[in-house]
Coordinates of C-alpha atoms in Angstrom, one line a residue:
M8 CA -54.8 -34.5 44.2
S9 CA -56.4 -36.4 46.9
Q10 CA -54.5 -39.3 48.4
Q11 CA -57.5 -40.7 50.1
T12 CA -60.7 -41.9 49.0
F13 CA -63.6 -41.7 50.9
S14 CA -67.1 -43.5 50.8
P15 CA -69.9 -41.5 49.1
L16 CA -71.9 -39.4 51.8
S17 CA -75.5 -40.5 52.5
N18 CA -78.3 -37.8 51.7
T19 CA -78.4 -37.1 55.4
E20 CA -74.9 -36.5 55.8
I21 CA -74.8 -34.2 52.7
S22 CA -77.7 -32.2 54.2
A23 CA -76.1 -31.8 57.4
F24 CA -72.8 -30.8 55.9
C25 CA -74.7 -28.3 53.7
S26 CA -76.7 -27.0 56.8
Q27 CA -73.5 -26.4 58.8
M28 CA -71.6 -24.8 56.0
A29 CA -74.4 -22.3 55.2
M30 CA -74.8 -21.5 59.0
I31 CA -71.2 -20.6 58.9
L32 CA -71.5 -18.4 56.0
H33 CA -74.6 -16.5 57.3
S34 CA -72.5 -15.8 60.3
G35 CA -69.8 -13.7 58.0
I36 CA -67.4 -16.5 58.3
F37 CA -65.2 -17.3 55.2
V38 CA -65.2 -20.8 54.0
M39 CA -61.8 -21.6 55.0
E40 CA -62.4 -20.6 58.6
G41 CA -65.7 -22.4 58.7
I42 CA -63.9 -25.9 57.6
A43 CA -61.3 -25.2 60.2
I44 CA -64.0 -24.5 62.9
M45 CA -65.9 -27.7 61.9
L46 CA -62.6 -29.7 61.9
E47 CA -61.7 -28.2 65.6
D48 CA -65.3 -29.3 66.5
T49 CA -65.2 -33.0 65.3
T50 CA -64.2 -36.0 67.4
D51 CA -64.7 -38.5 65.1
P52 CA -61.4 -39.9 63.5
E53 CA -63.2 -40.4 60.0
E54 CA -65.1 -37.0 59.9
R55 CA -61.7 -35.5 61.0
A56 CA -59.9 -37.2 58.1
F57 CA -62.6 -36.0 56.0
L58 CA -62.6 -32.4 56.8
A59 CA -58.7 -32.4 57.0
E60 CA -58.7 -33.4 53.3
I61 CA -61.2 -30.6 52.3
D62 CA -59.1 -28.2 54.3
D63 CA -55.8 -29.1 52.7
A64 CA -57.5 -28.9 49.4
L65 CA -58.7 -25.4 50.2
Q66 CA -55.3 -24.3 51.1
T67 CA -54.3 -25.4 47.6
T68 CA -57.2 -24.5 44.9
G69 CA -59.0 -22.0 47.5
S70 CA -62.3 -23.3 45.8
L71 CA -64.8 -25.2 47.8
H72 CA -66.2 -27.0 44.9
Q73 CA -62.9 -28.1 43.8
S74 CA -61.9 -29.2 47.4
L75 CA -65.1 -31.4 47.7
R76 CA -64.6 -32.9 44.4
E77 CA -61.1 -34.2 45.5
T78 CA -62.8 -36.2 48.2
R79 CA -64.9 -38.0 45.6
A80 CA -67.8 -38.1 48.3
F81 CA -70.1 -35.8 46.8
P82 CA -72.6 -36.1 44.1
E83 CA -71.9 -34.2 40.8
Y84 CA -75.1 -32.1 41.1
L85 CA -73.9 -30.8 44.4
L86 CA -70.4 -30.0 43.2
Q87 CA -72.1 -28.1 40.1
M88 CA -74.4 -26.2 42.3
V89 CA -71.4 -25.1 44.8
R90 CA -69.6 -24.0 41.9
I91 CA -72.4 -21.9 40.6
G92 CA -72.9 -20.6 44.3
E93 CA -69.4 -19.4 44.3
D94 CA -69.5 -17.8 40.8
T95 CA -72.7 -16.1 41.5
G96 CA -71.8 -15.0 45.1
R97 CA -74.5 -16.8 46.6
L98 CA -73.0 -19.8 48.1
D99 CA -74.7 -19.3 51.3
D100 CA -78.3 -19.4 49.8
V101 CA -77.1 -22.2 47.4
L102 CA -75.9 -24.2 50.6
D103 CA -79.2 -23.8 52.3
A104 CA -81.2 -24.8 49.3
L105 CA -78.8 -27.8 48.9
A106 CA -79.6 -28.9 52.5
A107 CA -83.2 -28.6 52.2
Y108 CA -82.9 -30.7 48.8
Y109 CA -81.1 -33.5 50.4
D110 CA -83.2 -33.7 53.5
R111 CA -86.1 -34.4 51.1
E112 CA -84.1 -36.9 49.3
A113 CA -83.3 -38.7 52.5
S114 CA -87.0 -38.6 53.3
I115 CA -88.0 -40.2 49.9
A116 CA -85.2 -42.8 50.6
Q117 CA -86.6 -43.5 54.0
S118 CA -90.2 -43.8 52.8
I119 CA -89.1 -46.3 50.1
R120 CA -87.3 -48.5 52.7
N121 CA -90.4 -48.4 54.9
A122 CA -92.5 -49.4 52.2
V123 CA -90.3 -52.2 51.2
T124 CA -88.9 -53.4 54.5
Y125 CA -92.2 -54.1 56.3
P126 CA -93.8 -56.1 53.6
L127 CA -90.7 -58.1 53.3
I128 CA -90.8 -58.9 56.9
M129 CA -94.4 -59.9 56.8
V130 CA -93.7 -62.3 53.8
F131 CA -90.8 -63.8 55.6
M132 CA -92.9 -64.5 58.5
M133 CA -95.7 -66.1 56.7
L134 CA -93.1 -68.4 54.8
L135 CA -91.7 -69.2 58.1
V136 CA -94.9 -70.1 59.6
I137 CA -96.0 -72.3 56.4
L138 CA -92.6 -74.0 56.4
V139 CA -93.0 -75.0 60.0
L140 CA -96.5 -76.4 59.3
V141 CA -95.7 -78.6 56.5
T142 CA -92.2 -79.8 57.5
K143 CA -92.9 -80.4 61.2
V144 CA -96.8 -80.3 62.0
M145 CA -98.0 -82.0 59.0
P146 CA -95.5 -85.3 59.6
V147 CA -97.0 -85.6 63.2
F148 CA -100.7 -85.7 61.8
D149 CA -99.6 -88.3 59.2
Q150 CA -98.4 -90.5 62.1
I151 CA -101.8 -90.0 63.8
F152 CA -103.7 -90.8 60.4
Q153 CA -101.5 -94.2 60.2
Q154 CA -102.2 -95.1 64.0
L155 CA -105.6 -94.8 63.1
G156 CA -105.5 -97.3 60.0
S157 CA -105.8 -94.4 57.3
E158 CA -103.7 -91.9 55.3
M159 CA -103.9 -88.6 54.3
T160 CA -105.4 -87.7 50.8
G161 CA -106.1 -84.8 48.6
I162 CA -104.7 -81.3 49.8
S163 CA -103.4 -82.4 53.0
R164 CA -101.4 -85.3 51.2
A165 CA -99.8 -82.7 48.7
L166 CA -98.8 -80.6 51.6
L167 CA -97.2 -83.6 53.2
D168 CA -95.4 -84.4 50.2
F169 CA -94.2 -80.7 49.8
G170 CA -93.1 -80.9 53.2
N171 CA -91.0 -83.9 52.7
A172 CA -89.4 -82.4 49.6
V173 CA -88.4 -79.4 51.7
N174 CA -86.7 -81.5 54.3
R175 CA -85.1 -83.7 51.7
Y176 CA -83.7 -80.7 49.7
S177 CA -83.2 -78.2 52.4
T178 CA -79.6 -77.8 51.6
V179 CA -80.8 -76.7 47.9
L180 CA -83.3 -74.5 49.2
L181 CA -80.9 -72.7 51.6
I182 CA -78.6 -71.8 48.7
L183 CA -81.5 -70.5 46.9
T184 CA -82.4 -68.4 49.8
I185 CA -78.9 -67.0 50.0
L186 CA -78.9 -66.2 46.5
L187 CA -82.3 -64.4 46.8
A188 CA -80.9 -62.5 49.7
A189 CA -77.9 -61.6 47.5
A190 CA -80.0 -60.4 44.7
V191 CA -82.1 -58.0 47.0
L192 CA -79.0 -56.6 48.4
Y193 CA -77.8 -56.0 44.8
F194 CA -81.0 -54.5 43.6
G195 CA -81.1 -52.3 46.7
G196 CA -77.7 -51.6 47.2
S197 CA -76.3 -50.6 43.8
R198 CA -77.2 -48.1 41.2
K199 CA -77.3 -50.4 38.3
G200 CA -79.3 -52.8 40.3
R201 CA -82.0 -50.2 41.3
R202 CA -81.9 -49.1 37.8
M203 CA -82.9 -52.7 36.8
L204 CA -85.5 -53.0 39.3
G205 CA -87.0 -49.7 38.4
A206 CA -87.2 -50.9 34.8
F207 CA -89.3 -53.9 36.0
V208 CA -91.6 -52.3 38.4
V209 CA -92.2 -49.5 36.1
H210 CA -94.7 -51.9 34.2
I211 CA -97.0 -52.1 37.6
S212 CA -99.3 -49.8 37.2
W213 CA -99.0 -48.4 41.2
F214 CA -95.4 -48.4 41.1
R215 CA -95.3 -46.7 37.9
S216 CA -97.6 -43.8 39.3
F217 CA -95.3 -43.4 42.5
L218 CA -92.2 -43.5 40.6
E219 CA -93.4 -40.8 38.5
K220 CA -94.3 -38.7 41.7
I221 CA -91.0 -39.3 43.1
T222 CA -89.3 -38.2 39.7
A223 CA -91.3 -34.8 39.5
C224 CA -90.6 -34.1 43.1
R225 CA -87.0 -34.3 42.6
F226 CA -87.2 -32.3 39.3
A227 CA -89.2 -29.5 40.7
S228 CA -86.8 -29.3 43.8
G229 CA -83.7 -29.3 41.5
M230 CA -85.5 -26.5 39.3
S231 CA -86.3 -24.4 42.3
L232 CA -82.5 -24.6 43.2
T233 CA -81.0 -24.0 40.0
L234 CA -83.5 -21.0 39.1
S235 CA -83.0 -19.3 42.6
S236 CA -79.2 -19.3 41.8
G237 CA -79.7 -17.0 38.8
M238 CA -79.3 -19.8 35.9
S239 CA -81.1 -19.5 32.7
P240 CA -84.0 -21.9 32.0
E241 CA -81.8 -24.0 29.5
E242 CA -79.0 -24.3 31.8
C243 CA -81.4 -25.4 34.8
L244 CA -83.0 -28.1 32.6
K245 CA -79.6 -29.4 31.6
L246 CA -78.3 -29.4 35.1
T247 CA -81.4 -30.8 36.6
S248 CA -81.9 -33.6 33.9
G249 CA -78.9 -35.5 35.7
L250 CA -81.2 -36.1 38.7
V251 CA -83.9 -37.9 36.7
A252 CA -83.6 -41.6 36.3
N253 CA -86.9 -42.3 34.9
D254 CA -86.6 -42.9 31.1
D255 CA -90.2 -41.8 30.3
F256 CA -89.3 -38.3 32.2
S257 CA -86.1 -37.9 30.6
K258 CA -87.7 -38.1 27.1
K259 CA -90.2 -35.4 28.2
L260 CA -87.2 -33.3 29.6
D261 CA -85.7 -33.6 26.1
L262 CA -89.0 -32.3 24.5
C263 CA -88.9 -29.6 26.7
R264 CA -85.4 -28.6 25.8
T265 CA -86.1 -28.8 22.3
A266 CA -89.2 -26.6 22.6
I267 CA -87.0 -24.0 24.8
E268 CA -84.3 -23.9 22.1
D269 CA -87.1 -23.2 19.5
G270 CA -88.1 -20.0 21.3
A271 CA -91.1 -21.3 23.3
E272 CA -91.6 -20.0 27.1
L273 CA -90.7 -22.2 29.8
N274 CA -94.2 -22.7 31.1
K275 CA -95.4 -23.7 27.5
A276 CA -92.6 -26.3 27.1
F277 CA -93.6 -27.8 30.3
S278 CA -97.3 -28.0 29.2
E279 CA -96.3 -29.2 25.6
A280 CA -93.9 -31.9 26.9
E281 CA -96.4 -32.9 30.0
I282 CA -93.6 -32.2 32.5
F283 CA -96.7 -30.8 34.8
T284 CA -100.2 -31.6 34.4
G285 CA -103.6 -30.5 36.2
I286 CA -103.0 -27.7 39.1
Y287 CA -99.2 -28.2 38.9
A288 CA -99.0 -27.1 35.2
R289 CA -101.3 -24.1 36.4
M290 CA -98.9 -23.2 39.1
A291 CA -95.8 -23.3 36.9
A292 CA -97.6 -21.0 34.5
V293 CA -98.3 -18.6 36.9
G294 CA -94.9 -18.7 38.5
D295 CA -93.3 -18.1 35.3
R296 CA -95.5 -15.0 34.7
T297 CA -95.1 -13.5 37.9
G298 CA -91.2 -14.2 37.8
A299 CA -91.5 -16.3 41.0
L300 CA -90.9 -19.6 39.4
D301 CA -88.2 -20.6 41.8
E302 CA -90.6 -20.4 44.7
V303 CA -93.2 -22.2 42.8
M304 CA -91.2 -25.0 41.9
Q305 CA -90.4 -25.3 45.6
E306 CA -94.1 -25.5 46.4
I307 CA -94.8 -28.2 43.8
A308 CA -91.9 -30.2 45.4
D309 CA -93.5 -29.9 48.7
R310 CA -96.8 -31.0 47.6
Y311 CA -95.2 -33.9 45.7
Q312 CA -93.7 -34.9 48.9
E313 CA -96.8 -34.7 50.7
E314 CA -98.7 -36.8 48.2
I315 CA -95.5 -39.3 48.3
D316 CA -96.0 -39.6 52.1
L317 CA -99.7 -39.8 51.9
K318 CA -99.4 -42.8 49.0
F319 CA -97.0 -44.6 51.5
T320 CA -99.2 -43.9 54.5
G321 CA -102.3 -45.5 52.7
F322 CA -100.2 -48.3 51.1
I323 CA -98.7 -49.5 54.5
A324 CA -102.3 -49.1 56.2
A325 CA -103.9 -51.3 53.6
L326 CA -101.0 -53.8 53.5
E327 CA -101.0 -54.9 57.0
P328 CA -104.3 -56.3 57.5
T329 CA -104.2 -57.8 54.2
L330 CA -101.2 -59.8 54.9
V331 CA -102.5 -60.7 58.5
I332 CA -105.6 -62.1 56.7
L333 CA -103.6 -63.8 54.2
L334 CA -101.6 -65.7 56.8
S335 CA -104.7 -66.4 58.8
L336 CA -106.6 -67.9 55.8
I337 CA -103.4 -70.0 54.7
V338 CA -102.9 -71.3 58.2
G339 CA -106.6 -72.1 58.6
L340 CA -106.6 -74.2 55.2
I341 CA -103.6 -75.9 56.0
L342 CA -105.1 -77.1 59.5
L343 CA -108.4 -77.8 58.1
S344 CA -107.2 -80.0 55.5
V345 CA -106.2 -82.4 58.0
M346 CA -108.3 -81.7 60.9
L347 CA -111.7 -82.4 59.1
P348 CA -110.8 -85.9 57.7
L349 CA -109.3 -86.8 61.3
M350 CA -112.7 -85.6 63.0
G351 CA -114.5 -87.7 60.5
I352 CA -112.3 -90.8 61.1
M353 CA -112.7 -90.3 65.0
A354 CA -116.4 -90.0 64.5
S355 CA -116.5 -93.3 62.5
L356 CA -114.7 -95.3 65.5

């Protein structure tokens, strides 16, 4: 058994590893020789230790999927697919498909990070500008009003009081900010946190639609990979269901598996469970009838990926001017709340 535990690999790292191994196998080199070649070529100490662990396990087990399992750095889905590839003699094709699959997963994850990071930065800048105005600028205007024998009223007074409260309880606010940052890191960095966040945002229409597309994309990609490995539809659904983190989609898969167990064809099970709708349902039906369902599933995954990218692009394109306009309006209202009364006082002198 492995004596060293490695951190789980990222989707990009998994894709690169699978791509290299597939290239080696396509060249006619055996798995054990391929790992040895990769070990000789690497100069990174961590990567060398990682490959050495796989190489040692290969010497003992002679099985790639068992060797990868002992590193504890690969997801269960990959391990199962590598095992299937070894059993069917199509390990090179399976590794090629896994490289493409995890490359898509990395692309989806990057799109999610881009969509979340930019709004957070903009919101942070907005809050920072507003805090500077209410804590530093408003007291200056208050002194001017006092020198002119007047005082702030209405909105300007409320903003001044808010700024004074922020200054007074700055320590408390700093602690709350740190806790909020920790919560963001928790929800974004842990599987349990992401599930909790997903359960919350699924109630928002735009996010629900977006999450459904991501889930369908992953499912179609996984089905393509498993079907091309020669597995039965039942086995494909069972293995691919482990990729689905959406509860609603998981219920649809349960209905689909039940329909297949009752003797329904795969494309009809998809339709009855509403796994795919519209053009995607018709594509799946045609693929099932022509015996090219694995290729059709890959095409469906590619189309979903394009829709996801377009949805993100549109979201970012609409968000940027919206946040800029919102910030301009807030800053303008704050300044007008003090400038207009101040101009009135100056005019009366």
